[in-house]
Tab-separated table of C-alpha atoms in Angstrom:
chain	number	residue	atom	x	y	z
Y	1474	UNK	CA	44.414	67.497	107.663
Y	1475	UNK	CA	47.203	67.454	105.532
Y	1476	UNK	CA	47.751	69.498	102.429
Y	1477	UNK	CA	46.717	68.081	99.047
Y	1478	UNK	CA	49.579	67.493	96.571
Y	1479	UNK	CA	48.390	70.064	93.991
Y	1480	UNK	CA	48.026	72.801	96.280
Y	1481	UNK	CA	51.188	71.938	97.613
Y	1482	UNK	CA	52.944	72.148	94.530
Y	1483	UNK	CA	50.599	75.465	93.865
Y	1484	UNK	CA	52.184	77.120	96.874
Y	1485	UNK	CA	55.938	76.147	96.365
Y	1486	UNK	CA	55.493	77.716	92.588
Y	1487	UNK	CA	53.923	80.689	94.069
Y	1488	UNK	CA	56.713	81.517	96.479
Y	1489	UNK	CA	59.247	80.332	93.934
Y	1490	UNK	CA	57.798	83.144	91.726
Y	1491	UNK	CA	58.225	85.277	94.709
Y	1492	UNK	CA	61.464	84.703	95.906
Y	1493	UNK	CA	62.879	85.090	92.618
Y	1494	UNK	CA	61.163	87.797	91.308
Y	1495	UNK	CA	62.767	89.654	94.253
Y	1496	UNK	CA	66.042	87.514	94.714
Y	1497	UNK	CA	67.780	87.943	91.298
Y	1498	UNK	CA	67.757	91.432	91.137
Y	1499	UNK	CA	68.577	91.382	94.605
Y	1500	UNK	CA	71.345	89.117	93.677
Y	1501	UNK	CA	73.114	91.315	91.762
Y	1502	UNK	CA	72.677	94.808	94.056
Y	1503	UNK	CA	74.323	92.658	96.847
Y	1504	UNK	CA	77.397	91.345	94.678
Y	1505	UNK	CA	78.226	95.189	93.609
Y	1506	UNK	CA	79.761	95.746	97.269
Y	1507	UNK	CA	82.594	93.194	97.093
Y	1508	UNK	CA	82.965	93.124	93.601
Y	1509	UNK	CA	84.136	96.889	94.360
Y	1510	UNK	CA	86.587	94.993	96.868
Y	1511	UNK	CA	87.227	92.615	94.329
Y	1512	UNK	CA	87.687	94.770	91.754
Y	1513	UNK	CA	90.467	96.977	93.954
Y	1514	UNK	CA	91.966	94.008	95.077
Y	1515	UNK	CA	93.102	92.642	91.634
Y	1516	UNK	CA	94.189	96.355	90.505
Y	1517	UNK	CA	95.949	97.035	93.278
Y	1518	UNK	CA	97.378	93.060	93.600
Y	1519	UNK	CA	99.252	94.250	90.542
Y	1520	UNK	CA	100.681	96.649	92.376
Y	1521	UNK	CA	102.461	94.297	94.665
Y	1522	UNK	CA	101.938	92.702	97.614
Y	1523	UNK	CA	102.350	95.611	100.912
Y	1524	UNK	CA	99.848	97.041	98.348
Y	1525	UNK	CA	97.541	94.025	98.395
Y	1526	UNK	CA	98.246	93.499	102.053
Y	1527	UNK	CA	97.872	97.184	102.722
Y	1528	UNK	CA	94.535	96.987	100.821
Y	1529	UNK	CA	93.280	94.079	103.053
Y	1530	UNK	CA	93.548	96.077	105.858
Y	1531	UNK	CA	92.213	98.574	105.352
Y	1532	UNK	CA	89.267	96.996	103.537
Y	1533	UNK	CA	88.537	94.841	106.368
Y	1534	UNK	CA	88.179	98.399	108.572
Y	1535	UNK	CA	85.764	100.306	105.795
Y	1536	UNK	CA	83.860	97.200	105.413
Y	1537	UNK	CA	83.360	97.260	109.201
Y	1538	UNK	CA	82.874	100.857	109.554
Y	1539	UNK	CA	79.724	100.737	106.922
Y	1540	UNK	CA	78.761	96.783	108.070
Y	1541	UNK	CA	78.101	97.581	111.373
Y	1542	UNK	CA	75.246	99.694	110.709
Y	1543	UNK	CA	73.770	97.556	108.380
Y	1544	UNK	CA	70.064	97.753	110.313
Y	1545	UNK	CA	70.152	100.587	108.215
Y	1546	UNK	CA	69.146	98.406	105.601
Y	1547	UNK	CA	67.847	95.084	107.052
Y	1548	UNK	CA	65.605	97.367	109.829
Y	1549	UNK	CA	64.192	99.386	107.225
Y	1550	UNK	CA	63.103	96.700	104.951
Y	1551	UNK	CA	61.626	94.641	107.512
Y	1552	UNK	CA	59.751	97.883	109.014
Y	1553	UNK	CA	58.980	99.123	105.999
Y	1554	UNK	CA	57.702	95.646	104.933
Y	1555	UNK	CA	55.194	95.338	107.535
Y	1556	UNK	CA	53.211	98.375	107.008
Y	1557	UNK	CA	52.768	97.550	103.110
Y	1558	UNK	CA	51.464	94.320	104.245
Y	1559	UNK	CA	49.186	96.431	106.342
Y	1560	UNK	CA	48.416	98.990	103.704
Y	1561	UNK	CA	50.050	101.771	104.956
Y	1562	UNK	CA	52.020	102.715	102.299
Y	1563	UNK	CA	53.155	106.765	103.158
Y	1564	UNK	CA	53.884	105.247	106.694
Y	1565	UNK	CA	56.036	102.861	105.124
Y	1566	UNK	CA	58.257	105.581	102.900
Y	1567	UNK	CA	57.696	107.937	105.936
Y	1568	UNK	CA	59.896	105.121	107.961
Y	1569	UNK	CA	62.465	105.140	104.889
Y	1570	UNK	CA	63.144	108.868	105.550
Y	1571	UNK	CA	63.883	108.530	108.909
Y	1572	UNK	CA	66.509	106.389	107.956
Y	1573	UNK	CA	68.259	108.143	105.433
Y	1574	UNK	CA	68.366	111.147	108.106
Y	1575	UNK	CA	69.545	108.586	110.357
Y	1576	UNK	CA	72.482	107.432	107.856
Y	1577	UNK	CA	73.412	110.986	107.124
Y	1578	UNK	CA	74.138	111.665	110.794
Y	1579	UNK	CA	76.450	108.375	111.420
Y	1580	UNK	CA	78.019	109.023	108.578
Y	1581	UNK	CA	79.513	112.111	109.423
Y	1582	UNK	CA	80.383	110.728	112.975
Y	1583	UNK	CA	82.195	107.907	111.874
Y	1584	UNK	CA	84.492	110.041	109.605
Y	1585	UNK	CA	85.095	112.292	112.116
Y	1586	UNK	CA	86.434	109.319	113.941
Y	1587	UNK	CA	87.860	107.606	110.833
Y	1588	UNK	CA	90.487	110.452	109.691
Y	1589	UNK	CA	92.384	111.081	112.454
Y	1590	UNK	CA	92.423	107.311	114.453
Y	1591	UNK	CA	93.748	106.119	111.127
Y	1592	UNK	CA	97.417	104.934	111.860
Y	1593	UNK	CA	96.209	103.480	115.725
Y	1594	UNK	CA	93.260	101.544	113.631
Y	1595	UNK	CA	95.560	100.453	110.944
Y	1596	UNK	CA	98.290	99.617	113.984
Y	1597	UNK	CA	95.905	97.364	115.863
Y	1598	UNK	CA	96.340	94.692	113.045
Y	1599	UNK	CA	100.290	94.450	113.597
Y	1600	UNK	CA	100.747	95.102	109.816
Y	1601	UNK	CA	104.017	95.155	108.486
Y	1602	UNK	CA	106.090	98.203	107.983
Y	1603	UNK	CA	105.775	97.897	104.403
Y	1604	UNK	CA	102.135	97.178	104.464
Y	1605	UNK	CA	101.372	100.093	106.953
Y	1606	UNK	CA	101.840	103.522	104.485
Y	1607	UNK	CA	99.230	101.505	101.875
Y	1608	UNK	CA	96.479	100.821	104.620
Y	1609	UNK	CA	96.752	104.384	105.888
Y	1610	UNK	CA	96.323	106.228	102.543
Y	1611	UNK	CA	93.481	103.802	101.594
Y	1612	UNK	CA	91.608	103.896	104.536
Y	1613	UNK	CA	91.868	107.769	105.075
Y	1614	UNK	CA	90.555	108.643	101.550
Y	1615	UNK	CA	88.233	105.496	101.396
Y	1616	UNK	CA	86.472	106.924	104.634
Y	1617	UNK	CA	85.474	110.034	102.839
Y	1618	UNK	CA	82.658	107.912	101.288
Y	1619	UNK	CA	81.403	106.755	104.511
Y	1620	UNK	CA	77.754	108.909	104.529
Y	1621	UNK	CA	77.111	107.581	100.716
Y	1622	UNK	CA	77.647	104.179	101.426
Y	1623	UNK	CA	75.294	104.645	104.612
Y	1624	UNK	CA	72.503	106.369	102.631
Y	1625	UNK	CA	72.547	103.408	99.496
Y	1626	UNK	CA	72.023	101.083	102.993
Y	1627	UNK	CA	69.108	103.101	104.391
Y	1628	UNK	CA	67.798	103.790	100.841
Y	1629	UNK	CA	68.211	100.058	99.376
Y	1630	UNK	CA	66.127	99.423	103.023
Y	1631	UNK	CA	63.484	101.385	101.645
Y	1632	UNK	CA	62.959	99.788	97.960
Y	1633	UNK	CA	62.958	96.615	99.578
Y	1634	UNK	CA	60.196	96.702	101.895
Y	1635	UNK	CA	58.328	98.246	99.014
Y	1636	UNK	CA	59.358	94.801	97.248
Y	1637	UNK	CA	61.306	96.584	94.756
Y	1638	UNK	CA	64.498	95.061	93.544
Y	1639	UNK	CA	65.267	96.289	90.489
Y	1640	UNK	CA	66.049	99.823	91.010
Y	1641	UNK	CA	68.881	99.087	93.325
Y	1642	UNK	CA	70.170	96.171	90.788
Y	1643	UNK	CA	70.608	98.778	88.289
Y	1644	UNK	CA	71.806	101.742	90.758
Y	1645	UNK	CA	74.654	99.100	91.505
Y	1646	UNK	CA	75.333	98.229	87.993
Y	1647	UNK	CA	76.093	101.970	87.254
Y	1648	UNK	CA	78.037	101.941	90.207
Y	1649	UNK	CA	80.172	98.847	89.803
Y	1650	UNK	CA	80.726	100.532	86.079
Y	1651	UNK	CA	81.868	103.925	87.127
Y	1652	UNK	CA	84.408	102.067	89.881
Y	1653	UNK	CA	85.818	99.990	87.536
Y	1654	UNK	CA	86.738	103.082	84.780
Y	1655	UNK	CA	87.605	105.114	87.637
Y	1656	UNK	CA	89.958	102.545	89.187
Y	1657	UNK	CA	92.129	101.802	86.025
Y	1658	UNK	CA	91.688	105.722	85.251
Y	1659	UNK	CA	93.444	106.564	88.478
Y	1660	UNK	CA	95.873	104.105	89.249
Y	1661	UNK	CA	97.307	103.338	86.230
Y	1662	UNK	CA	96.163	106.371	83.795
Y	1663	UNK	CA	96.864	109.392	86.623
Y	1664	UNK	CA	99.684	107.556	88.539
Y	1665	UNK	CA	97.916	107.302	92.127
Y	1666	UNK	CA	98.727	104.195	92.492
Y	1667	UNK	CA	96.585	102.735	95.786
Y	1668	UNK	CA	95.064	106.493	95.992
Y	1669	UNK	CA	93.680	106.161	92.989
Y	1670	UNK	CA	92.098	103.407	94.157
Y	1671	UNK	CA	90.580	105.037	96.937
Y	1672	UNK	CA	89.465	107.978	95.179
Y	1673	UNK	CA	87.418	105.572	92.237
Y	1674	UNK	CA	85.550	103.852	94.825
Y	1675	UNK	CA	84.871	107.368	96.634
Y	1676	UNK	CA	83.221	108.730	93.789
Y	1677	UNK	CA	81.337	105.717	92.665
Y	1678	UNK	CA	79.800	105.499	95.897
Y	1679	UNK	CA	78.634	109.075	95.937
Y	1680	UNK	CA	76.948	108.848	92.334
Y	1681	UNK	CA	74.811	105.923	93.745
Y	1682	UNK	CA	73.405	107.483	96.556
Y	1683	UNK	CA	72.613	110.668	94.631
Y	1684	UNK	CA	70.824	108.494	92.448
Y	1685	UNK	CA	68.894	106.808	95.702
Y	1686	UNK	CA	68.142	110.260	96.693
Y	1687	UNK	CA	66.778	111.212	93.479
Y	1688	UNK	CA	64.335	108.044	93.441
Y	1689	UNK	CA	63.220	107.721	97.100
Y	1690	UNK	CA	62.522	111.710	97.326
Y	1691	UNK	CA	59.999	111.356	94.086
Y	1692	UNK	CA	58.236	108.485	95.824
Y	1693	UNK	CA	57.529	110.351	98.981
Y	1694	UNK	CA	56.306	113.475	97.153
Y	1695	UNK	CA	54.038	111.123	94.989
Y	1696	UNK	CA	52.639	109.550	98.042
Y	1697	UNK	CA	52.687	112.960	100.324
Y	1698	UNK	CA	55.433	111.335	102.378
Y	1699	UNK	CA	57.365	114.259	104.821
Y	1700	UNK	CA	61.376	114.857	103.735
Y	1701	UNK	CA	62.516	116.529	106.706
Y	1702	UNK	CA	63.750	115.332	109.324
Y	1703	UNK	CA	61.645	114.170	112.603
Y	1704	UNK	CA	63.392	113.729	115.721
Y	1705	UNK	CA	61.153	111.178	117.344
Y	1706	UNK	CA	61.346	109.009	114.036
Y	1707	UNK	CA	65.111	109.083	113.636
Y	1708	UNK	CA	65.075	107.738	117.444
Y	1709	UNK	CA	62.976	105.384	116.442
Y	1710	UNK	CA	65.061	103.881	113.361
Y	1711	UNK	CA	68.073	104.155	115.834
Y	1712	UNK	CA	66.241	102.116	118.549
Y	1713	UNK	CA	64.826	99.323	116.069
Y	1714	UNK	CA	68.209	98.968	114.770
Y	1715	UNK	CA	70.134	98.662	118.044
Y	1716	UNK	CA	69.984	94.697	118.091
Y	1717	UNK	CA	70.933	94.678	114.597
Y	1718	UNK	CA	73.833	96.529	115.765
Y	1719	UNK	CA	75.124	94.291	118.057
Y	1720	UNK	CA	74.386	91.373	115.936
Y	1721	UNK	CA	76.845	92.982	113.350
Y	1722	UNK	CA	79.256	93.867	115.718
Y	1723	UNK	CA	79.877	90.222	116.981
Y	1724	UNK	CA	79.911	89.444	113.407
Y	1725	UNK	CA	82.467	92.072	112.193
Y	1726	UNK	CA	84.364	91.448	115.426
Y	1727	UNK	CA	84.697	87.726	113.756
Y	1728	UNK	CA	86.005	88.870	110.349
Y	1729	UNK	CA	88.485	91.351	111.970
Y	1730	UNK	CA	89.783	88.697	114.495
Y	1731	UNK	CA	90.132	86.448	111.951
Y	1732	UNK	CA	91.952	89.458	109.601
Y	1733	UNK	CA	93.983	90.504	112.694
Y	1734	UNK	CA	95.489	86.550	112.852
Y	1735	UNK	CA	96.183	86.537	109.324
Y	1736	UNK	CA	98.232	89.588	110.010
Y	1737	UNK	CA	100.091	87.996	112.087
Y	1738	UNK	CA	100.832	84.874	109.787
Y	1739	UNK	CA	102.672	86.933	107.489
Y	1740	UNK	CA	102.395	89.016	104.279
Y	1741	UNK	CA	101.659	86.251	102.554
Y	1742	UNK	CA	99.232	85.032	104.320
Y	1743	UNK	CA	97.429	88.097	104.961
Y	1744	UNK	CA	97.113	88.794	101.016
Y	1745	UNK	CA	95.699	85.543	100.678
Y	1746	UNK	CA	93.275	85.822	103.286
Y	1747	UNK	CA	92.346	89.596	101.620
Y	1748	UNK	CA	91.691	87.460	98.957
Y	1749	UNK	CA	89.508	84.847	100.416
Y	1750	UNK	CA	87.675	87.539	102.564
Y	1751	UNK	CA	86.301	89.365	99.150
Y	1752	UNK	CA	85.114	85.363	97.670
Y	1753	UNK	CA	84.057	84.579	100.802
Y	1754	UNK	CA	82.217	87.801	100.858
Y	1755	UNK	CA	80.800	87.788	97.071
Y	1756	UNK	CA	79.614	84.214	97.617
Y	1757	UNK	CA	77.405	85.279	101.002
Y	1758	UNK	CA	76.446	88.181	99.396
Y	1759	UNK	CA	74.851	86.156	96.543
Y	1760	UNK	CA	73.426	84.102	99.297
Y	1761	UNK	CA	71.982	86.621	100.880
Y	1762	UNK	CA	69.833	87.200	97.896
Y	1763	UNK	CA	67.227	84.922	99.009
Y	1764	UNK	CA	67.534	86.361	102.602
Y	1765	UNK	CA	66.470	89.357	101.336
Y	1766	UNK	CA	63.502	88.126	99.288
Y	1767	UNK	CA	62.683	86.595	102.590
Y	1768	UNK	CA	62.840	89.855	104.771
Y	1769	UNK	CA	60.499	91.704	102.230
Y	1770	UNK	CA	58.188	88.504	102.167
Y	1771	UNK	CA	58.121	87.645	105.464
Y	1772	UNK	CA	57.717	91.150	106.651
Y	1773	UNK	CA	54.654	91.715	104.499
Y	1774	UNK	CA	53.276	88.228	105.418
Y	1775	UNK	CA	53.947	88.869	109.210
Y	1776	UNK	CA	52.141	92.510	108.483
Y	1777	UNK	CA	49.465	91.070	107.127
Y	1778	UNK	CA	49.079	88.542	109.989
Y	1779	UNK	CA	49.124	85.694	107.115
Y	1780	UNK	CA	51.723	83.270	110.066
Y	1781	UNK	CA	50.816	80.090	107.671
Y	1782	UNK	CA	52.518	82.015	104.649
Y	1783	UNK	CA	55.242	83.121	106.763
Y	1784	UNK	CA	56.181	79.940	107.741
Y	1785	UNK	CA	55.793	78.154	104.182
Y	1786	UNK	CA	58.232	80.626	102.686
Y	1787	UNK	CA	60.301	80.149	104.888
Y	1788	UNK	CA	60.866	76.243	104.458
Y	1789	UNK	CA	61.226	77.184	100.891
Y	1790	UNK	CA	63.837	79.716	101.215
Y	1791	UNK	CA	65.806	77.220	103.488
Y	1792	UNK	CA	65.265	75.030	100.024
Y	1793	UNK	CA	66.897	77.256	97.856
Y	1794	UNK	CA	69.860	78.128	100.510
Y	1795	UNK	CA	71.136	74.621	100.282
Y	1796	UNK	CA	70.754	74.170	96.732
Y	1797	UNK	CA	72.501	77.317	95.883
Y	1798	UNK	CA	75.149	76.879	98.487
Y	1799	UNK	CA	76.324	73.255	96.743
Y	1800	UNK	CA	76.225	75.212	93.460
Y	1801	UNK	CA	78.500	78.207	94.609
Y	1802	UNK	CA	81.054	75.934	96.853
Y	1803	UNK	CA	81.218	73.836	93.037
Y	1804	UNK	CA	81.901	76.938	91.132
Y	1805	UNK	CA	84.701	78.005	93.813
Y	1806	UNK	CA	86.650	74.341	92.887
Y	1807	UNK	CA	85.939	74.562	89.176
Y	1808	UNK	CA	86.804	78.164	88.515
Y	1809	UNK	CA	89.670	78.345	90.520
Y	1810	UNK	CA	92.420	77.957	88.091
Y	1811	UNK	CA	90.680	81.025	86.442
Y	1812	UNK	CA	90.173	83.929	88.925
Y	1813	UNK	CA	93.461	83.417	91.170
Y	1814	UNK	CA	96.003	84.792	88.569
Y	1815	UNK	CA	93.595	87.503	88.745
Y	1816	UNK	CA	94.433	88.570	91.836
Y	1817	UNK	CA	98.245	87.906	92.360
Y	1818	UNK	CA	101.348	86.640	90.495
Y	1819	UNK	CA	103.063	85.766	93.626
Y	1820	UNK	CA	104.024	81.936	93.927
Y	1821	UNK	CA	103.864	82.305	98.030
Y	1822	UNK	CA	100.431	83.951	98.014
Y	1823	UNK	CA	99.276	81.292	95.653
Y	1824	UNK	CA	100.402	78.241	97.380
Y	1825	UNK	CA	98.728	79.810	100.830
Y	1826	UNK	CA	95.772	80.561	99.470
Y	1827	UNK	CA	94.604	77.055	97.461
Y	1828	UNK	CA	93.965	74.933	100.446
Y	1829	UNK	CA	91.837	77.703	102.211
Y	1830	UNK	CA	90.229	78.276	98.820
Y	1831	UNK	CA	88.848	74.447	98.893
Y	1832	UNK	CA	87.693	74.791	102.693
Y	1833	UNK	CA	85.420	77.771	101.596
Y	1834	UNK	CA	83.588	75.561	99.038
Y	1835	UNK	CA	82.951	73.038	101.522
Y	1836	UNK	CA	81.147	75.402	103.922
Y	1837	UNK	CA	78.914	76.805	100.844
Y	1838	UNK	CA	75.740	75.004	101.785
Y	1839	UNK	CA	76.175	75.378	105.606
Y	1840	UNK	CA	76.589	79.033	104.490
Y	1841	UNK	CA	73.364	78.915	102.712
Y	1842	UNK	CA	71.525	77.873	105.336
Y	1843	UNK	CA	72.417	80.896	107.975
Y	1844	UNK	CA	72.189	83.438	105.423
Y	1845	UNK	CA	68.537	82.212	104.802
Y	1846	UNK	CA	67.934	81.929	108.339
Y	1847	UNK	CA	69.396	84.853	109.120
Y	1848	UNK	CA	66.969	86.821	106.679
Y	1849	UNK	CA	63.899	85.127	107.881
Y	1850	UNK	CA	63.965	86.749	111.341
Y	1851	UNK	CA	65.037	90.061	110.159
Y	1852	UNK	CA	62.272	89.966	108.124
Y	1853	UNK	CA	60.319	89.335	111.200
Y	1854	UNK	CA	61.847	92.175	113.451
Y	1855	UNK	CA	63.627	89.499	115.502
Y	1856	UNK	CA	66.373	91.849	116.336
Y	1857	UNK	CA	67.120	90.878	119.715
Y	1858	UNK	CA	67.683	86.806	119.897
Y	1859	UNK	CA	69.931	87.767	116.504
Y	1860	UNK	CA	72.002	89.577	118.644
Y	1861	UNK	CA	72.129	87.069	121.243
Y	1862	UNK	CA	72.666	84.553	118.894
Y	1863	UNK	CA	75.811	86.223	117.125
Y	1864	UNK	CA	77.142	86.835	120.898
Y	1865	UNK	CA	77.254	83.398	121.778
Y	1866	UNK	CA	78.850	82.937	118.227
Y	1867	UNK	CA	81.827	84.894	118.637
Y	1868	UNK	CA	82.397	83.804	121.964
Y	1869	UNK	CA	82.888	80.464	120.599
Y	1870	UNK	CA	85.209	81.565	117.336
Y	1871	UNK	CA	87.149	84.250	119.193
Y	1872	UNK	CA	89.388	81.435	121.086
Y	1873	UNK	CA	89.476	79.130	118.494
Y	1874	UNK	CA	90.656	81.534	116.093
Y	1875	UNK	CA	93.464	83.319	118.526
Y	1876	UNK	CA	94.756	79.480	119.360
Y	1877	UNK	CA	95.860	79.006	115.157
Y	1878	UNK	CA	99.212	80.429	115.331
Y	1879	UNK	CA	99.861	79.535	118.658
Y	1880	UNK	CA	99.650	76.174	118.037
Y	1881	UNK	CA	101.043	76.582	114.729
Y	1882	UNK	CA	98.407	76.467	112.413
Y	1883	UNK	CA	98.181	78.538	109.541
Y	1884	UNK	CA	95.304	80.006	106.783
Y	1885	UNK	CA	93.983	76.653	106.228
Y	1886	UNK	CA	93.402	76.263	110.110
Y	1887	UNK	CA	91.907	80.050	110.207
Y	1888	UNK	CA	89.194	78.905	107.710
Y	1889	UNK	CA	88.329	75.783	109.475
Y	1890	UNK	CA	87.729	77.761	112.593
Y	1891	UNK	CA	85.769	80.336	110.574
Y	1892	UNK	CA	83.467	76.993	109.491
Y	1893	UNK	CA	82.996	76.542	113.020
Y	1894	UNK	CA	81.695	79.576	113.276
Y	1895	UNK	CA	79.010	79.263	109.952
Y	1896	UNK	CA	77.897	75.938	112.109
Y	1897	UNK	CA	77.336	77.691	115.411
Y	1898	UNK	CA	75.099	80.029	113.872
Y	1899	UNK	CA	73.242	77.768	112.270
Y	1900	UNK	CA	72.331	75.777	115.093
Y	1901	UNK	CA	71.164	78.596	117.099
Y	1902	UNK	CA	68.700	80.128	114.119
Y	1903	UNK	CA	67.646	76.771	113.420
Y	1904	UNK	CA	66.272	76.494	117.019
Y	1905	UNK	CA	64.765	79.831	116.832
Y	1906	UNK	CA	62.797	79.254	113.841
Y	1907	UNK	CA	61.605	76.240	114.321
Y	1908	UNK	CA	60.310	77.487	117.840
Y	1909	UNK	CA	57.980	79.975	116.359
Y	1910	UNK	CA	58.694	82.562	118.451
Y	1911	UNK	CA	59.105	85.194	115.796
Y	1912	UNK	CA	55.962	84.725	114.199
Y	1913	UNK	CA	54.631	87.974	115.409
Y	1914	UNK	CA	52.280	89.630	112.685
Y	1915	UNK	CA	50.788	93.265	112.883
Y	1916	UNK	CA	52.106	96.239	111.269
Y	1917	UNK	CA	54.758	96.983	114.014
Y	1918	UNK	CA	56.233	94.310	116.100
């Protein structure tokens, strides 16, 4: 029997009123981490270009360091999810803790790494000489904020599933705020020039996850919720997150291929791609706002074995993903004449970074489809075909991408290939949810 009109039109406003009541805050927690890229970027743009080139770089490498373990917040909230669907609510927080535990410790391993391996990570990228000294400093004080950025992952994770929002919209808020004063403070005010920088977003990012701290810890004493740390749980995060993992891997591996052949175009090119990489990045970030309505909702559908739910959100979000990625790829053409002097006064940078700009808005609404997607089957704990899925992804981009300046293509062809990639992915999640494979309900999958 098919469903009446009215009840149909019931549902879609009751998951409208769902996704957005947990989408726009979302919206603008997400946009706070490349709007601190963003923000950089045009201070230090002004700075000149090895700056801005320098900058890319070494973005590209933070923003993979703290990417790649990103389960730390998609896991969580879809765990975390699940067991308020089921009514377990200290279970739920209990699972937040491990993670932040779990954050703590990666942190410190990956600046252990970070410090030292900085020139041979900066040198894999074939930056310029002039370029080179910038990356190094950023990326060696940039990495001292590696554990906070992990914990505002693992505790974002946990305000999620709980189908809160709004505390980590106005955590980032502060955040962005503090970075911005901090940024013009030090670079221009204190003379640090790209240090300075470095140092602003540092201490931003270690006032927001003192604030995390501050909140999650008072929810798991309300609700008599363990803080110390539990051996067998932090396994368990790490294990849950392991497909995640490799799913971001491929995915980073993507971006820093694509970074790497920029490199290799030229300075030019590669501060024009630095600046395409943080608009690329705040548009699927904003995205990605409705993916993570949909990993809260779905999660707590799935955990409360309510399949039909699951799969009518769903078809909604994948409603909203189009429409919002045809308004975002219109802004991109409309706005452009506004927000590129903002990030460089170079006439070269400019003139390689317009035609690019227009093949980003044309991949807006393919883009708004795999975020979606892509949110729907974290929110169902379908960890392991995302990996495989991303896999099969990069092994498609990674040619296509080395093969630009070899056949002598340049930032315009780099995009292209990077829409290639947006459309692989979106056939293979397409397949996967319309399969319903990853329908599996319960409060653990």
């Amino acid at each position: 029997m098919t469903q009446a009109p009215s009840a149909s039109r019931t549902g879609r406003r009751r998951h409208d009123r769902e996704i957005v009541a947990l989408a726009v805050p979302a919206f603008g927690a997400l946009v706070a981490e490349p709007l601190f890229v963003m923000f950089d970027s045009a201070i230090v743009g002004h700075l000149g270009t090895p700056q801005l080139a320098g900058l890319g770089i070494a973005a590209a490498l933070l923003t993979t360091a703290v990417s790649v373990f990103v389960f730390l917040a998609y896991a969580t909230t879809a765990a975390v999810a699940r067991r308020v669907g089921s009514g377990d609510l200290p279970a739920a927080i209990r699972q937040g803790m491990d993670g932040i535990w779990l954050a703590l410790l990666l942190g410190a391993v990956v600046v252990a790494v970070a410090l030292p391996a900085a020139p041979w990570l900066i040198g894999l990228f074939g930056a310029s000489d002039t370029a080179t000294p910038y990356a190094i400093t950023y990326l060696r004080i940039s990495s001292l904020g590696i554990p906070a950025m992990l914990v505002v992952l693992a505790a974002t994770g946990v305000l999620r599933g709980l189908q809160d929002t709004r505390t980590p919209l106005y955590v980032a808020i502060g955040g962005f705020g503090a970075n911005a004063v901090l940024n013009v403070a030090l670079v221009y005010g204190a003379g640090l020039g790209i240090a300075g920088s470095a140092w602003g977003t540092v201490i931003a990012q270690c006032a927001m996850a003192a604030v995390y701290l501050v909140v999650v810890v008072r929810g798991a004493r309300r609700h008599g919720a363990s803080l110390r740390p539990d051996a067998a749980g932090i396994r368990a995060s790490a294990q849950a997150g392991a497909p995640l993992l490799v799913r971001t891997l491929s995915l980073r591996a993507v971006l820093m291929i694509a970074t790497a052949v920029a490199a290799r175009l030229g300075d030019a090119d590669i501060a024009a791609h630095q600046i395409l990489l943080s608009l690329w990045s705040l548009m699927a970030f904003a995205l990605d706002a409705i993916a993570i309505a949909g990993q809260a909702i779905i999660g707590r559908y799935l955990g409360a074995g309510d399949t039909k739910g699951a799969r009518e959100v769903c078809r909604r979000m994948v409603q909203w993903g189009i429409a919002s990625g045809v308004l975002l790829g219109a802004l991109i053409v409309i706005a452009r004449p506004l927000f590129i002097p903002l990030f460089t006064g170079d006439s070269a940078v400019r003139e390689t970074l317009l035609p690019a700009l227009l093949v980003v808005a044309v991949t807006q609404p393919l883009a708004g489809i795999v975020f979606v997607l892509d949110g729907v089957l974290m929110g169902a704990g379908d960890g392991p075909y995302l990996a495989g899925a991303m896999l099969v992804t990069l092994v498609v981009f990674a040619p296509v991408a080395l093969l630009v300046p070899v056949l002598g293509g340049g930032l315009t062809a780099l995009w292209w290939a990077m829409g290639l990639m947006m459309a692989v992915r979106m056939v293979t999640l397409w397949l996967r949810t319309r399969s319903g494979r990853w329908l599996v309900t319960g409060a653990t999958r």
